[in-house]
JSON list of C-alpha atoms in Angstrom, two decimals:
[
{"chain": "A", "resi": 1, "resn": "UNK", "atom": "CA", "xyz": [63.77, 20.30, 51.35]},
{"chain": "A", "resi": 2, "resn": "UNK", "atom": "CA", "xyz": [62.58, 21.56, 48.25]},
{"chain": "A", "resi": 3, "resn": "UNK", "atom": "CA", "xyz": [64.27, 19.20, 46.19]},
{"chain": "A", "resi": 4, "resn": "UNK", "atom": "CA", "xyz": [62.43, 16.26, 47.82]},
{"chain": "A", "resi": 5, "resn": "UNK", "atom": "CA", "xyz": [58.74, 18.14, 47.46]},
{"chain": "A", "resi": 6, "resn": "UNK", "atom": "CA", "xyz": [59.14, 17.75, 43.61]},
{"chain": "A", "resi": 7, "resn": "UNK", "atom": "CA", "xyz": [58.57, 15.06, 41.47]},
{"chain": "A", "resi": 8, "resn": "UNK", "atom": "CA", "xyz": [58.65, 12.64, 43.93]},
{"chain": "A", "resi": 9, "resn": "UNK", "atom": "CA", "xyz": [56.12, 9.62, 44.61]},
{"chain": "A", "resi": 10, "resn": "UNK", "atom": "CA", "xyz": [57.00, 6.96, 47.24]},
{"chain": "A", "resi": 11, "resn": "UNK", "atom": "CA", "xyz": [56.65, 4.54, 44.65]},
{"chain": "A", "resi": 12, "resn": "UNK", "atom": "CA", "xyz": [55.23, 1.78, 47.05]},
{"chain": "A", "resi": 13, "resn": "UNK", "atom": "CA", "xyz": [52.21, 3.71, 48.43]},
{"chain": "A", "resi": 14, "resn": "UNK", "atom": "CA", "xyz": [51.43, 4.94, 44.77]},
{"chain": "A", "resi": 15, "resn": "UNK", "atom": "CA", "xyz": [51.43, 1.35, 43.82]},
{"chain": "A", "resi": 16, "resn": "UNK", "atom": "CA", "xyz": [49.78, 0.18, 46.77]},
{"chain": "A", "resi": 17, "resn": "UNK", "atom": "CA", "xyz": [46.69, 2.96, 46.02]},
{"chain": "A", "resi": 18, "resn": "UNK", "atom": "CA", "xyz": [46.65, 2.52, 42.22]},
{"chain": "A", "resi": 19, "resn": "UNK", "atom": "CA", "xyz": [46.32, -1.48, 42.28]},
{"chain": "A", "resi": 20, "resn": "UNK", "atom": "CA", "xyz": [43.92, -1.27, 45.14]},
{"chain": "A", "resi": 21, "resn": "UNK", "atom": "CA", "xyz": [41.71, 1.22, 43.78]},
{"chain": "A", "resi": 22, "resn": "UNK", "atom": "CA", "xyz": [41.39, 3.37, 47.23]},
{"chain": "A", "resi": 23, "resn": "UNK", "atom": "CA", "xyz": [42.55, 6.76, 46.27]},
{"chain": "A", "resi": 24, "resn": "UNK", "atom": "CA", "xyz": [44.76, 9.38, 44.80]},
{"chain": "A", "resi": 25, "resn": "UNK", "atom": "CA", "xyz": [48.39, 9.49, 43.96]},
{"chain": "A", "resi": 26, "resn": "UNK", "atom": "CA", "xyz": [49.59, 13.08, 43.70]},
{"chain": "A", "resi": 27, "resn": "UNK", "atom": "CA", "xyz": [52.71, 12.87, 41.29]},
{"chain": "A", "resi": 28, "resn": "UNK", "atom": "CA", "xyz": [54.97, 15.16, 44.02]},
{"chain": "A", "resi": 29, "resn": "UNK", "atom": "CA", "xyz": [54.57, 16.39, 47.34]},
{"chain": "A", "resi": 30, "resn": "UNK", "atom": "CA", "xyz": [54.21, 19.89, 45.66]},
{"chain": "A", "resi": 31, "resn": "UNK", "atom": "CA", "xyz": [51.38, 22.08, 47.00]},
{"chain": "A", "resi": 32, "resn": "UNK", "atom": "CA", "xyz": [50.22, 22.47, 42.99]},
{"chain": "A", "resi": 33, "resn": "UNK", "atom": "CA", "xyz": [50.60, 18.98, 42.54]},
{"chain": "A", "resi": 34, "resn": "UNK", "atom": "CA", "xyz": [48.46, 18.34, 45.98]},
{"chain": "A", "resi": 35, "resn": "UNK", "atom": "CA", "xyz": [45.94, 20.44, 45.19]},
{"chain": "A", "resi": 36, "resn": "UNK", "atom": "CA", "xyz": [45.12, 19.40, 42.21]},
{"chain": "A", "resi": 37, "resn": "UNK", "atom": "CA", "xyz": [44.79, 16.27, 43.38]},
{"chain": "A", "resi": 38, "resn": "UNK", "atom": "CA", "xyz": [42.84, 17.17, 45.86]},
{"chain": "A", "resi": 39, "resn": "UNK", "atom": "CA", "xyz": [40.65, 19.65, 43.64]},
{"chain": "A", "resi": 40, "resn": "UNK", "atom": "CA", "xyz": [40.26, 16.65, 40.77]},
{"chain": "A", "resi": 41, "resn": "UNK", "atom": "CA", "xyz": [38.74, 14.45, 43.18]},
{"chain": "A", "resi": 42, "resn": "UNK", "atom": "CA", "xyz": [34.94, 13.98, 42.42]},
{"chain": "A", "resi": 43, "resn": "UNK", "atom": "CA", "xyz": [31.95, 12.25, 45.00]},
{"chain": "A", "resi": 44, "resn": "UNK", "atom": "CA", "xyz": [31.81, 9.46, 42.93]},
{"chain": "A", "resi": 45, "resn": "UNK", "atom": "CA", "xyz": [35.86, 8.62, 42.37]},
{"chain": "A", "resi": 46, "resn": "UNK", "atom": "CA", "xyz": [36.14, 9.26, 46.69]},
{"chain": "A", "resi": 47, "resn": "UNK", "atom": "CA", "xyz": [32.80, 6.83, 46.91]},
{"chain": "A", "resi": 48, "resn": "UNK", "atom": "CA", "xyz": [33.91, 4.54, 44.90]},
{"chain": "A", "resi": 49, "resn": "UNK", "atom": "CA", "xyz": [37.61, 4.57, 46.85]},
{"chain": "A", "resi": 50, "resn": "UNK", "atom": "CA", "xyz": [35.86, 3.69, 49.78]},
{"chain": "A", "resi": 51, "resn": "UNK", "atom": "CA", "xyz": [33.33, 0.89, 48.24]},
{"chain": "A", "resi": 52, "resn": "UNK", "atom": "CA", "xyz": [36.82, -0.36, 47.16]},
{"chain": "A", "resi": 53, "resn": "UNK", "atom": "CA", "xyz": [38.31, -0.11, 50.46]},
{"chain": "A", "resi": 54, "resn": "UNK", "atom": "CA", "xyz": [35.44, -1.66, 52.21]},
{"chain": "A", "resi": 55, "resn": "UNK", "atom": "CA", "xyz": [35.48, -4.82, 49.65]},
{"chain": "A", "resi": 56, "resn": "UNK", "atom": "CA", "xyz": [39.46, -5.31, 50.28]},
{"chain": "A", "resi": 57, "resn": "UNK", "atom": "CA", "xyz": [39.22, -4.67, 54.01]},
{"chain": "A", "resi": 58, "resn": "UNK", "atom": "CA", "xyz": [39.85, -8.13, 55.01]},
{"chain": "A", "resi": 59, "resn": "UNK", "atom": "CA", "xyz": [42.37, -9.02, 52.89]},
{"chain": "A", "resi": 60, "resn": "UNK", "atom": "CA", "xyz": [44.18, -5.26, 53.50]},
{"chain": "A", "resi": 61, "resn": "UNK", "atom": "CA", "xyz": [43.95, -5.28, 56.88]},
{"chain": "A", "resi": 62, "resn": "UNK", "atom": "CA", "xyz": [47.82, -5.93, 59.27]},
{"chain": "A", "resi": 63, "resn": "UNK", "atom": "CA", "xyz": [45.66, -9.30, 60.62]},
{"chain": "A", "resi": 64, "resn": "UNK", "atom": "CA", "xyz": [45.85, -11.26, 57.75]},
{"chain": "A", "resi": 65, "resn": "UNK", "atom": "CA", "xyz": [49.98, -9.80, 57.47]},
{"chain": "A", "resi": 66, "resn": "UNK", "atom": "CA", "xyz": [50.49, -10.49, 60.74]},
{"chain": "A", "resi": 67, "resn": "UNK", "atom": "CA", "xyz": [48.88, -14.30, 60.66]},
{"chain": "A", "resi": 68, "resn": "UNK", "atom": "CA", "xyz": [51.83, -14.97, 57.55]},
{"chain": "A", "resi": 69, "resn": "UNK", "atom": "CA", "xyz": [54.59, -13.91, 59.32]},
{"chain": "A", "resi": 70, "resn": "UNK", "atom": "CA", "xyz": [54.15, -15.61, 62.20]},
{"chain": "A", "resi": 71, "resn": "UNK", "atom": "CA", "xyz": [53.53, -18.53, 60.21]},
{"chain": "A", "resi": 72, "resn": "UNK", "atom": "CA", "xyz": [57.13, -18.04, 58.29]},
{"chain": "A", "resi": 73, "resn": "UNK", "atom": "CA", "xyz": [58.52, -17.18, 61.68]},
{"chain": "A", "resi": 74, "resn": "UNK", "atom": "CA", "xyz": [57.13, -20.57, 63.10]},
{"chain": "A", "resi": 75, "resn": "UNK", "atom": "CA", "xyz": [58.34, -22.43, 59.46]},
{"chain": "A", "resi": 76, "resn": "UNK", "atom": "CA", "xyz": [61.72, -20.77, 59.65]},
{"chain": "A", "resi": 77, "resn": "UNK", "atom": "CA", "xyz": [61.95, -21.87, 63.26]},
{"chain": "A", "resi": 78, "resn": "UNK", "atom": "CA", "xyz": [61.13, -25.39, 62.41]},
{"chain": "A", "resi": 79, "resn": "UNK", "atom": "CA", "xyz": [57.92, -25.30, 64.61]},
{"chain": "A", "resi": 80, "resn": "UNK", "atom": "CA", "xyz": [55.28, -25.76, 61.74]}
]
């Protein structure tokens, strides 16, 4: 749908990438707005995406999410 491809960000994920420091956010799902993205992109801004994403892995990664909601789940259930 062409109305969907423009001007819109899933606000989450841009939020997610901006505050984490481990990427791009494209301002539309446009093919202009992609590529120059894309094209804008230098070695150093992608290098320094992935330092970031190596330094937050831990703390990013669905372990650590998982680990708190099974401890709500157990708290909710009374068990902890």
């Amino acid at each position: 749908d062409a109305d969907f491809a423009r001007g819109y960000e899933h606000p989450e994920m841009g939020r997610f990438v901006r505050e984490h420091r481990v990427g791009a956010v494209s301002p539309s799902f446009g093919v202009d707005d992609f590529t120059a993205t894309i094209a804008a992109l230098t070695p150093e801004a992608v290098a320094a995406a992935k330092q970031s994403a190596h330094e937050q892995a831990r703390e990013l990664s669905s372990d650590t999410d998982v680990a708190q909601s099974h401890a709500l789940v157990a708290r909710l259930l009374g068990g902890a």
